[in-house]
Structures are given as structure tokens and as C-alpha cells.
DNA sequence: TTTGCTGCAAATGCTTTGCATGTAG
DNA sequence: CTACATGCAAAGCATTTGCAGCAAA
């Protein structure tokens, strides 16, 4: 039950929070994993939920603070959110169709860490995004 | 002469463009290498230049299109610009003082490339930003 | 009941644009 | 002279916030 996650995060269990968590968790489909606030809002409307956009932003921000979701800034001024599933990973974004794929590479992580240490930094976080073009059928239809 | 760079980029040589290029190039000091539009604008005012903020944005955007500068989105909603000096590099940003350091790592580049290819992407670009805390004297005074 | 949540509308911060004027080539 | 640049003010977007009403515990 998702209510547990909310309680554990010290948040009251409310409809908006449950529904948003559901939407983030429900779309197991990888292409739909990364949602903007607006995307999430639209999904809520489609589900006939009467939840304001401001609440969506508030809830997503709280989820982020609670460690339930991650916020990413892919290019285009709009932030996207994704449910945390434990393991860290980086992203590849298709410039044509917006498709987002994930990958994890321990070697890259290690090298990053070394580079930052060499400069006298203790690492708190990092963001690695590769932009490219995917060679998939159906590509380019989402951006249009 | 910097006018050459402008002409080569197909841009008319005007005072705003020259001054902005100067500011970006002039501050060889590494800490001052990454400037927001607002930062740049303030420098212009300090130099008694009567140039509007809108022009700063326009010029920086043109410079980016011409390949003269790169735009980065470090966390915080504000874009920063940096003069291109040929070699690609990544960034480490101090969360306390905002200091930005650069590093280049061919191994990371190669691994990124492989990861993206494995997913069926041809790479166009990428952004790697490490956030951390620098252990420097004077740290934490810039953010305040 | 009490504390914390929500919706709405207004405010914010960064960036872009329309338009009349100015200027490089 | 002509095309492109600039300045200013207004518009645009994504996101945040103030506040009165609501709801979870």
C-alpha cells in the first residue's frame, strides 16, 4: 500500500498525494516514467480528479524532499519527476521524440568521484544527461 | 581582435556584442568564467555601458547559436554562459558558495558514448554536472 | 479540535518578444 | 540606403505563495 510510503515520509495521507504517487508508480512503461508537473496534472484530469496544478507542484516538491521522487532538468525549461526505485541511474534523452532511457555505469560514477575529489570537493550529487537521437520506429512523433 | 570572431559568426560588429564578448573573455579568473545574463548585465553597468538586459539575452543566445559560448543549466533556474575555448569539459559546482570548477575526463566521455550507443542512440551532446562542497577558505560567502 | 492540506488567484523570477528608433555595412 | 540591432516595456512560461476554506488524525 502506498499510504505507508506517505506516512513514513511524515506526510498526511490525502487524495492528491495518493493519486500522484499512483500516477508516478502506475506507469511502469518506461517512456512514461518521467513526467512534468503539467503531465501529471493532465493525467489527474483524465482520471477525473479535481486537483489543482499548484497542489501538484507542492506535492511533487514534498516528495522530492522526502526522497520519494527525483527531479531532473532536461533541456527545455521544464522539470520532470520520476519515482525513486533505489538504484541510481543516469539518462539519455532523444532530441527528436523526447524518449528518455536510463542507464547505470559504476565506472563512470567512480571516475566522476575521483575527478571531483581531485578538485577538493566532497560530492553531494550529480547529474549526467546524454542527448542524442534514437533510431526507433515511431521516433519524432511525440515532439510534434 | 574580437571583431573577427563576430564577423566570422556572421554577426554585425556592434558595441553590445563586443563588450559582452570582452566580459566573457576578459575574466580569465576561473571563478568568474561562468556568468548569468544578469551577471553579465551588471558587469556592463559597472563599465558604464548603456546596454539593456534584453539585448544581453539576445546576444548571448546568438553567441550560443554561433558556437561562441555554451549555456549551462546548473541548479537554480538561472542559466549561465561561458566562452567556448575549444576543448570540451564538465563541471563541478559547490552547493555552498557557487564556485564552479571544470574538469575533463576522456574515459568518462568514452563510457558515456558506449552507454548511449548500447541503447541505440547516436550522441549529439551531453551534460555532466557534479554538485558538492568545496573545502576552500572563503567558501560559503558568495551564496549569502 | 487542531494541525496540516488544498484550491484558487495572484505573485514571482527568468527569459522572450513587439515595436519604434538607431546604426553598421 | 537597407537590413539588421537595440532599448524599453509588455508578454510568456514554469513555478511559488497567500489566504480562506477543508479534511486527516
mmCIF file of C-alpha atoms (C1' of nucleotides) in Angstrom:
data_model
loop_
_atom_site.group_PDB
_atom_site.id
_atom_site.type_symbol
_atom_site.label_atom_id
_atom_site.label_comp_id
_atom_site.label_asym_id
_atom_site.label_seq_id
_atom_site.Cartn_x
_atom_site.Cartn_y
_atom_site.Cartn_z
ATOM 1 C CA UNK A 1 0.000 0.000 0.000
ATOM 2 C CA UNK A 2 1.288 3.423 -0.958
ATOM 3 C CA UNK A 3 -0.170 5.093 2.124
ATOM 4 C CA UNK A 4 2.725 3.576 4.005
ATOM 5 C CA UNK A 5 5.261 5.449 1.942
ATOM 6 C CA UNK A 6 3.488 8.683 2.729
ATOM 7 C CA UNK A 7 3.256 8.067 6.445
ATOM 8 C CA UNK A 8 6.871 7.002 6.533
ATOM 9 C CA UNK A 9 7.732 10.294 4.894
ATOM 10 C CA UNK A 10 5.813 12.151 7.603
ATOM 11 C CA UNK A 11 3.088 13.270 5.223
ATOM 12 C CA UNK A 12 -0.611 13.056 5.838
ATOM 13 C CA UNK A 13 -2.376 10.581 3.590
ATOM 14 C CA UNK A 14 -4.559 12.636 1.264
ATOM 15 C CA UNK A 15 -6.208 12.015 -2.064
ATOM 16 C CA UNK A 16 -3.902 14.277 -4.093
ATOM 17 C CA UNK A 17 -0.808 12.618 -2.652
ATOM 18 C CA UNK A 18 -2.103 9.124 -3.194
ATOM 19 C CA UNK A 19 -3.238 9.804 -6.727
ATOM 20 C CA UNK A 20 0.006 11.473 -7.709
ATOM 21 C CA UNK A 21 2.021 8.657 -6.229
ATOM 22 C CA UNK A 22 -0.168 6.239 -8.131
ATOM 23 C CA UNK A 23 0.402 8.005 -11.401
ATOM 24 C CA UNK A 24 4.134 8.059 -10.868
ATOM 25 C CA UNK A 25 4.207 4.439 -9.850
ATOM 26 C CA UNK A 26 1.490 3.143 -12.121
ATOM 27 C CA UNK A 27 3.013 3.856 -15.457
ATOM 28 C CA UNK A 28 5.522 1.068 -15.469
ATOM 29 C CA UNK A 29 6.017 1.811 -19.132
ATOM 30 C CA UNK A 30 9.459 3.299 -19.370
ATOM 31 C CA UNK A 31 8.558 6.029 -21.813
ATOM 32 C CA UNK A 32 6.017 7.360 -19.342
ATOM 33 C CA UNK A 33 8.255 7.226 -16.336
ATOM 34 C CA UNK A 34 9.430 10.832 -16.468
ATOM 35 C CA UNK A 35 6.616 13.296 -16.010
ATOM 36 C CA UNK A 36 6.489 17.055 -15.761
ATOM 37 C CA UNK A 37 4.144 18.710 -13.296
ATOM 38 C CA UNK A 38 1.883 19.578 -16.188
ATOM 39 C CA UNK A 39 1.958 15.980 -17.474
ATOM 40 C CA UNK A 40 0.999 14.745 -14.046
ATOM 41 C CA UNK A 41 -1.747 17.312 -13.821
ATOM 42 C CA UNK A 42 -3.182 16.194 -17.162
ATOM 43 C CA UNK A 43 -3.191 12.578 -16.033
ATOM 44 C CA UNK A 44 -5.108 13.599 -12.949
ATOM 45 C CA UNK A 45 -7.683 15.411 -15.035
ATOM 46 C CA UNK A 46 -8.027 12.361 -17.267
ATOM 47 C CA UNK A 47 -8.725 10.328 -14.140
ATOM 48 C CA UNK A 48 -11.400 12.832 -13.230
ATOM 49 C CA UNK A 49 -9.520 14.038 -10.193
ATOM 50 C CA UNK A 50 -10.163 17.598 -9.145
ATOM 51 C CA UNK A 51 -6.679 18.562 -8.107
ATOM 52 C CA UNK A 52 -5.084 21.930 -8.755
ATOM 53 C CA UNK A 53 -1.813 22.406 -10.559
ATOM 54 C CA UNK A 54 -0.399 24.239 -7.557
ATOM 55 C CA UNK A 55 -1.025 21.179 -5.452
ATOM 56 C CA UNK A 56 0.743 19.028 -7.981
ATOM 57 C CA UNK A 57 3.795 21.241 -7.694
ATOM 58 C CA UNK A 58 3.594 21.267 -3.914
ATOM 59 C CA UNK A 59 3.218 17.537 -3.661
ATOM 60 C CA UNK A 60 5.998 16.796 -6.099
ATOM 61 C CA UNK A 61 8.299 19.121 -4.222
ATOM 62 C CA UNK A 62 7.423 17.433 -0.938
ATOM 63 C CA UNK A 63 8.000 14.037 -2.484
ATOM 64 C CA UNK A 64 11.362 15.196 -3.649
ATOM 65 C CA UNK A 65 12.268 16.464 -0.185
ATOM 66 C CA UNK A 66 11.133 13.140 1.245
ATOM 67 C CA UNK A 67 13.290 11.269 -1.204
ATOM 68 C CA UNK A 68 10.330 9.621 -2.912
ATOM 69 C CA UNK A 69 10.984 11.176 -6.287
ATOM 70 C CA UNK A 70 13.812 12.808 -8.188
ATOM 71 C CA UNK A 71 13.554 15.989 -10.162
ATOM 72 C CA UNK A 72 15.501 16.291 -13.381
ATOM 73 C CA UNK A 73 16.157 19.288 -15.572
ATOM 74 C CA UNK A 74 16.356 18.021 -19.092
ATOM 75 C CA UNK A 75 16.683 20.743 -21.654
ATOM 76 C CA UNK A 76 13.585 22.795 -22.264
ATOM 77 C CA UNK A 77 12.958 24.716 -19.069
ATOM 78 C CA UNK A 78 10.521 22.184 -17.678
ATOM 79 C CA UNK A 79 11.409 19.899 -14.800
ATOM 80 C CA UNK A 80 10.460 16.243 -14.904
ATOM 81 C CA UNK A 81 9.861 13.938 -11.979
ATOM 82 C CA UNK A 82 10.437 10.250 -11.583
ATOM 83 C CA UNK A 83 9.701 7.847 -8.781
ATOM 84 C CA UNK A 84 12.797 6.660 -6.976
ATOM 85 C CA UNK A 85 13.384 2.956 -7.203
ATOM 86 C CA UNK A 86 16.508 2.649 -5.141
ATOM 87 C CA UNK A 87 19.285 2.382 -7.637
ATOM 88 C CA UNK A 88 20.852 5.483 -9.054
ATOM 89 C CA UNK A 89 20.960 5.897 -12.812
ATOM 90 C CA UNK A 90 21.639 8.452 -15.500
ATOM 91 C CA UNK A 91 19.620 9.455 -18.545
ATOM 92 C CA UNK A 92 19.727 9.519 -22.303
ATOM 93 C CA UNK A 93 17.201 11.828 -23.914
ATOM 94 C CA UNK A 94 16.201 11.730 -27.566
ATOM 95 C CA UNK A 95 16.210 15.222 -29.045
ATOM 96 C CA UNK A 96 13.691 14.208 -31.690
ATOM 97 C CA UNK A 97 10.966 12.418 -29.815
ATOM 98 C CA UNK A 98 11.695 13.151 -26.172
ATOM 99 C CA UNK A 99 12.122 9.496 -25.297
ATOM 100 C CA UNK A 100 14.078 9.003 -22.092
ATOM 101 C CA UNK A 101 16.174 5.922 -21.441
ATOM 102 C CA UNK A 102 18.123 5.103 -18.337
ATOM 103 C CA UNK A 103 21.497 3.581 -17.760
ATOM 104 C CA UNK A 104 23.825 2.967 -14.869
ATOM 105 C CA UNK A 105 27.581 2.706 -15.047
ATOM 106 C CA UNK A 106 29.659 2.129 -11.960
ATOM 107 C CA UNK A 107 32.865 3.079 -13.729
ATOM 108 C CA UNK A 108 31.529 6.473 -14.691
ATOM 109 C CA UNK A 109 30.405 7.036 -11.112
ATOM 110 C CA UNK A 110 33.836 6.177 -9.822
ATOM 111 C CA UNK A 111 35.608 8.420 -12.304
ATOM 112 C CA UNK A 112 33.315 11.328 -11.509
ATOM 113 C CA UNK A 113 34.056 10.909 -7.872
ATOM 114 C CA UNK A 114 37.778 10.911 -8.449
ATOM 115 C CA UNK A 115 37.607 13.985 -10.653
ATOM 116 C CA UNK A 116 35.664 15.944 -8.055
ATOM 117 C CA UNK A 117 37.917 14.853 -5.218
ATOM 118 C CA UNK A 118 40.941 15.878 -7.191
ATOM 119 C CA UNK A 119 39.451 19.364 -7.224
ATOM 120 C CA UNK A 120 38.906 19.326 -3.483
ATOM 121 C CA UNK A 121 35.177 18.689 -3.494
ATOM 122 C CA UNK A 122 33.119 16.296 -1.457
ATOM 123 C CA UNK A 123 30.344 15.059 -3.690
ATOM 124 C CA UNK A 124 26.723 15.567 -2.778
ATOM 125 C CA UNK A 125 25.016 14.731 -6.009
ATOM 126 C CA UNK A 126 25.429 14.722 -9.742
ATOM 127 C CA UNK A 127 23.526 14.903 -12.959
ATOM 128 C CA UNK A 128 24.556 13.211 -16.169
ATOM 129 C CA UNK A 129 22.361 13.586 -19.209
ATOM 130 C CA UNK A 130 23.261 12.454 -22.694
ATOM 131 C CA UNK A 131 21.302 13.997 -25.556
ATOM 132 C CA UNK A 132 21.045 12.198 -28.834
ATOM 133 C CA UNK A 133 18.840 10.685 -31.476
ATOM 134 C CA UNK A 134 17.235 7.331 -31.051
ATOM 135 C CA UNK A 135 16.895 5.049 -34.060
ATOM 136 C CA UNK A 136 13.496 3.722 -33.224
ATOM 137 C CA UNK A 137 10.450 3.385 -35.353
ATOM 138 C CA UNK A 138 7.933 5.907 -34.194
ATOM 139 C CA UNK A 139 10.600 8.375 -33.195
ATOM 140 C CA UNK A 140 9.803 12.042 -33.801
ATOM 141 C CA UNK A 141 6.077 11.742 -33.369
ATOM 142 C CA UNK A 142 5.938 12.801 -29.768
ATOM 143 C CA UNK A 143 7.728 16.088 -30.180
ATOM 144 C CA UNK A 144 5.410 17.177 -32.981
ATOM 145 C CA UNK B 1 40.735 41.236 -32.299
ATOM 146 C CA UNK B 2 37.333 40.014 -31.200
ATOM 147 C CA UNK B 3 35.544 41.704 -34.074
ATOM 148 C CA UNK B 4 36.860 38.890 -36.211
ATOM 149 C CA UNK B 5 35.009 36.300 -34.169
ATOM 150 C CA UNK B 6 31.810 38.225 -34.657
ATOM 151 C CA UNK B 7 32.221 38.637 -38.387
ATOM 152 C CA UNK B 8 33.170 35.012 -38.753
ATOM 153 C CA UNK B 9 29.939 34.157 -36.964
ATOM 154 C CA UNK B 10 28.010 36.270 -39.431
ATOM 155 C CA UNK B 11 27.116 38.888 -36.857
ATOM 156 C CA UNK B 12 27.427 42.619 -37.279
ATOM 157 C CA UNK B 13 30.069 44.182 -35.101
ATOM 158 C CA UNK B 14 28.249 46.296 -32.557
ATOM 159 C CA UNK B 15 29.143 47.743 -29.189
ATOM 160 C CA UNK B 16 26.911 45.420 -27.164
ATOM 161 C CA UNK B 17 28.350 42.349 -28.855
ATOM 162 C CA UNK B 18 31.939 43.468 -28.473
ATOM 163 C CA UNK B 19 31.513 44.422 -24.835
ATOM 164 C CA UNK B 20 29.768 41.213 -23.928
ATOM 165 C CA UNK B 21 32.405 39.172 -25.698
ATOM 166 C CA UNK B 22 35.031 41.166 -23.839
ATOM 167 C CA UNK B 23 33.425 40.472 -20.499
ATOM 168 C CA UNK B 24 33.169 36.786 -21.210
ATOM 169 C CA UNK B 25 36.736 36.617 -22.455
ATOM 170 C CA UNK B 26 38.263 39.143 -20.144
ATOM 171 C CA UNK B 27 37.653 37.472 -16.854
ATOM 172 C CA UNK B 28 40.351 34.868 -17.122
ATOM 173 C CA UNK B 29 39.798 34.225 -13.445
ATOM 174 C CA UNK B 30 38.188 30.823 -13.294
ATOM 175 C CA UNK B 31 35.616 31.692 -10.657
ATOM 176 C CA UNK B 32 34.266 34.421 -12.918
ATOM 177 C CA UNK B 33 34.148 32.328 -16.034
ATOM 178 C CA UNK B 34 30.520 31.294 -15.734
ATOM 179 C CA UNK B 35 28.156 34.224 -15.898
ATOM 180 C CA UNK B 36 24.387 34.502 -15.912
ATOM 181 C CA UNK B 37 22.708 37.046 -18.144
ATOM 182 C CA UNK B 38 22.120 39.169 -15.076
ATOM 183 C CA UNK B 39 25.784 38.886 -14.038
ATOM 184 C CA UNK B 40 26.845 39.981 -17.475
ATOM 185 C CA UNK B 41 24.394 42.842 -17.397
ATOM 186 C CA UNK B 42 25.765 44.047 -14.063
ATOM 187 C CA UNK B 43 29.309 43.973 -15.393
ATOM 188 C CA UNK B 44 28.194 46.098 -18.300
ATOM 189 C CA UNK B 45 26.628 48.631 -15.978
ATOM 190 C CA UNK B 46 29.823 48.709 -13.932
ATOM 191 C CA UNK B 47 31.682 49.501 -17.127
ATOM 192 C CA UNK B 48 29.244 52.343 -17.751
ATOM 193 C CA UNK B 49 27.781 50.679 -20.784
ATOM 194 C CA UNK B 50 24.205 51.521 -21.577
ATOM 195 C CA UNK B 51 23.022 48.125 -22.737
ATOM 196 C CA UNK B 52 19.634 46.642 -21.952
ATOM 197 C CA UNK B 53 19.111 43.295 -20.293
ATOM 198 C CA UNK B 54 17.036 42.139 -23.256
ATOM 199 C CA UNK B 55 19.981 42.756 -25.514
ATOM 200 C CA UNK B 56 22.224 40.767 -23.233
ATOM 201 C CA UNK B 57 19.855 37.825 -23.550
ATOM 202 C CA UNK B 58 19.601 38.231 -27.286
ATOM 203 C CA UNK B 59 23.332 38.490 -27.773
ATOM 204 C CA UNK B 60 24.097 35.537 -25.537
ATOM 205 C CA UNK B 61 21.565 33.443 -27.400
ATOM 206 C CA UNK B 62 23.098 34.435 -30.723
ATOM 207 C CA UNK B 63 26.550 33.637 -29.417
ATOM 208 C CA UNK B 64 25.326 30.260 -28.385
ATOM 209 C CA UNK B 65 23.822 29.598 -31.804
ATOM 210 C CA UNK B 66 27.092 30.685 -33.372
ATOM 211 C CA UNK B 67 29.028 28.323 -31.143
ATOM 212 C CA UNK B 68 30.905 31.114 -29.399
ATOM 213 C CA UNK B 69 29.521 30.330 -25.960
ATOM 214 C CA UNK B 70 27.879 27.461 -24.131
ATOM 215 C CA UNK B 71 24.829 27.733 -21.960
ATOM 216 C CA UNK B 72 24.630 25.623 -18.829
ATOM 217 C CA UNK B 73 21.728 24.954 -16.519
ATOM 218 C CA UNK B 74 23.174 24.464 -13.100
ATOM 219 C CA UNK B 75 20.584 24.059 -10.438
ATOM 220 C CA UNK B 76 18.670 27.177 -9.543
ATOM 221 C CA UNK B 77 16.635 28.091 -12.590
ATOM 222 C CA UNK B 78 19.202 30.522 -13.938
ATOM 223 C CA UNK B 79 21.274 29.747 -16.996
ATOM 224 C CA UNK B 80 24.978 30.566 -17.047
ATOM 225 C CA UNK B 81 27.130 31.229 -20.066
ATOM 226 C CA UNK B 82 30.758 30.539 -20.719
ATOM 227 C CA UNK B 83 33.041 31.350 -23.612
ATOM 228 C CA UNK B 84 33.991 28.303 -25.642
ATOM 229 C CA UNK B 85 37.682 27.584 -25.648
ATOM 230 C CA UNK B 86 37.736 24.576 -27.888
ATOM 231 C CA UNK B 87 38.122 21.685 -25.523
ATOM 232 C CA UNK B 88 35.048 20.140 -24.008
ATOM 233 C CA UNK B 89 34.834 19.854 -20.253
ATOM 234 C CA UNK B 90 32.412 19.098 -17.456
ATOM 235 C CA UNK B 91 31.617 20.986 -14.271
ATOM 236 C CA UNK B 92 31.740 20.681 -10.525
ATOM 237 C CA UNK B 93 29.571 23.181 -8.665
ATOM 238 C CA UNK B 94 29.880 23.987 -4.973
ATOM 239 C CA UNK B 95 26.478 23.981 -3.324
ATOM 240 C CA UNK B 96 27.695 26.342 -0.608
ATOM 241 C CA UNK B 97 29.474 29.110 -2.440
ATOM 242 C CA UNK B 98 28.529 28.580 -6.067
ATOM 243 C CA UNK B 99 32.121 28.114 -7.156
ATOM 244 C CA UNK B 100 32.393 26.327 -10.479
ATOM 245 C CA UNK B 101 35.376 24.201 -11.393
ATOM 246 C CA UNK B 102 35.984 22.385 -14.629
ATOM 247 C CA UNK B 103 37.376 19.006 -15.444
ATOM 248 C CA UNK B 104 37.794 16.813 -18.477
ATOM 249 C CA UNK B 105 37.971 13.056 -18.476
ATOM 250 C CA UNK B 106 38.340 11.130 -21.689
ATOM 251 C CA UNK B 107 37.410 7.856 -20.015
ATOM 252 C CA UNK B 108 34.096 9.227 -18.823
ATOM 253 C CA UNK B 109 33.391 10.537 -22.305
ATOM 254 C CA UNK B 110 34.096 7.161 -23.809
ATOM 255 C CA UNK B 111 31.956 5.305 -21.320
ATOM 256 C CA UNK B 112 29.057 7.686 -21.834
ATOM 257 C CA UNK B 113 29.292 7.137 -25.529
ATOM 258 C CA UNK B 114 29.228 3.386 -25.137
ATOM 259 C CA UNK B 115 26.262 3.504 -22.781
ATOM 260 C CA UNK B 116 24.230 5.623 -25.175
ATOM 261 C CA UNK B 117 25.134 3.511 -28.172
ATOM 262 C CA UNK B 118 24.139 0.405 -26.315
ATOM 263 C CA UNK B 119 20.674 1.969 -26.026
ATOM 264 C CA UNK B 120 20.555 2.685 -29.720
ATOM 265 C CA UNK B 121 21.270 6.402 -29.571
ATOM 266 C CA UNK B 122 23.615 8.497 -31.633
ATOM 267 C CA UNK B 123 25.036 11.127 -29.332
ATOM 268 C CA UNK B 124 24.563 14.797 -30.037
ATOM 269 C CA UNK B 125 25.610 16.327 -26.757
ATOM 270 C CA UNK B 126 25.769 15.721 -23.058
ATOM 271 C CA UNK B 127 25.819 17.473 -19.746
ATOM 272 C CA UNK B 128 27.630 16.239 -16.667
ATOM 273 C CA UNK B 129 27.452 18.302 -13.517
ATOM 274 C CA UNK B 130 28.732 17.201 -10.139
ATOM 275 C CA UNK B 131 27.382 19.046 -7.111
ATOM 276 C CA UNK B 132 29.358 19.081 -3.908
ATOM 277 C CA UNK B 133 31.052 21.115 -1.235
ATOM 278 C CA UNK B 134 34.426 22.667 -1.769
ATOM 279 C CA UNK B 135 36.844 22.781 1.112
ATOM 280 C CA UNK B 136 38.225 26.188 0.410
ATOM 281 C CA UNK B 137 38.742 29.123 2.676
ATOM 282 C CA UNK B 138 36.223 31.740 1.780
ATOM 283 C CA UNK B 139 33.654 29.183 0.751
ATOM 284 C CA UNK B 140 30.045 29.983 1.634
ATOM 285 C CA UNK B 141 30.386 33.726 1.396
ATOM 286 C CA UNK B 142 29.205 34.093 -2.149
ATOM 287 C CA UNK B 143 25.883 32.375 -1.708
ATOM 288 C CA UNK B 144 24.980 34.596 1.245
ATOM 289 C "C1'" DT C 1 -10.384 20.082 17.627
ATOM 290 C "C1'" DT C 2 -6.120 21.061 15.906
ATOM 291 C "C1'" DT C 3 -2.832 20.913 12.632
ATOM 292 C "C1'" DG C 4 -1.828 20.466 8.324
ATOM 293 C "C1'" DC C 5 -3.685 20.332 3.270
ATOM 294 C "C1'" DT C 6 -5.996 22.149 -0.811
ATOM 295 C "C1'" DG C 7 -7.766 25.240 -4.445
ATOM 296 C "C1'" DC C 8 -7.725 29.409 -6.439
ATOM 297 C "C1'" DA C 9 -5.757 33.512 -7.899
ATOM 298 C "C1'" DA C 10 -2.169 36.489 -7.611
ATOM 299 C "C1'" DA C 11 2.732 37.000 -7.482
ATOM 300 C "C1'" DT C 12 7.410 35.772 -8.849
ATOM 301 C "C1'" DG C 13 11.715 35.100 -11.487
ATOM 302 C "C1'" DC C 14 13.906 34.184 -15.684
ATOM 303 C "C1'" DT C 15 13.642 34.809 -20.375
ATOM 304 C "C1'" DT C 16 11.491 36.268 -24.807
ATOM 305 C "C1'" DT C 17 9.105 39.453 -27.956
ATOM 306 C "C1'" DG C 18 6.796 43.628 -30.344
ATOM 307 C "C1'" DC C 19 7.722 47.742 -31.919
ATOM 308 C "C1'" DA C 20 9.666 52.220 -32.935
ATOM 309 C "C1'" DT C 21 14.194 54.064 -33.297
ATOM 310 C "C1'" DG C 22 19.147 53.716 -34.361
ATOM 311 C "C1'" DT C 23 23.209 52.190 -36.714
ATOM 312 C "C1'" DA C 24 26.667 49.094 -39.232
ATOM 313 C "C1'" DG C 25 27.925 47.986 -43.830
ATOM 314 C "C1'" DC D 1 20.088 53.223 -48.133
ATOM 315 C "C1'" DT D 2 18.689 48.892 -46.251
ATOM 316 C "C1'" DA D 3 18.893 45.320 -43.301
ATOM 317 C "C1'" DC D 4 19.722 44.152 -39.143
ATOM 318 C "C1'" DA D 5 20.327 45.701 -33.864
ATOM 319 C "C1'" DT D 6 18.905 47.897 -29.870
ATOM 320 C "C1'" DG D 7 16.103 49.646 -25.872
ATOM 321 C "C1'" DC D 8 12.146 49.663 -23.496
ATOM 322 C "C1'" DA D 9 8.063 47.870 -21.913
ATOM 323 C "C1'" DA D 10 4.957 44.309 -22.178
ATOM 324 C "C1'" DA D 11 4.206 39.412 -22.614
ATOM 325 C "C1'" DG D 12 5.231 34.448 -21.622
ATOM 326 C "C1'" DC D 13 6.216 30.265 -19.012
ATOM 327 C "C1'" DA D 14 7.223 27.413 -15.286
ATOM 328 C "C1'" DT D 15 6.906 27.567 -10.649
ATOM 329 C "C1'" DT D 16 5.752 29.500 -5.958
ATOM 330 C "C1'" DT D 17 2.963 31.699 -2.458
ATOM 331 C "C1'" DG D 18 -1.003 33.990 0.341
ATOM 332 C "C1'" DC D 19 -5.049 33.006 2.104
ATOM 333 C "C1'" DA D 20 -9.635 31.301 3.257
ATOM 334 C "C1'" DG D 21 -11.919 27.088 3.429
ATOM 335 C "C1'" DC D 22 -11.401 21.722 4.300
ATOM 336 C "C1'" DA D 23 -10.036 17.493 5.906
ATOM 337 C "C1'" DA D 24 -6.986 13.977 8.252
ATOM 338 C "C1'" DA D 25 -5.677 12.356 12.829
#
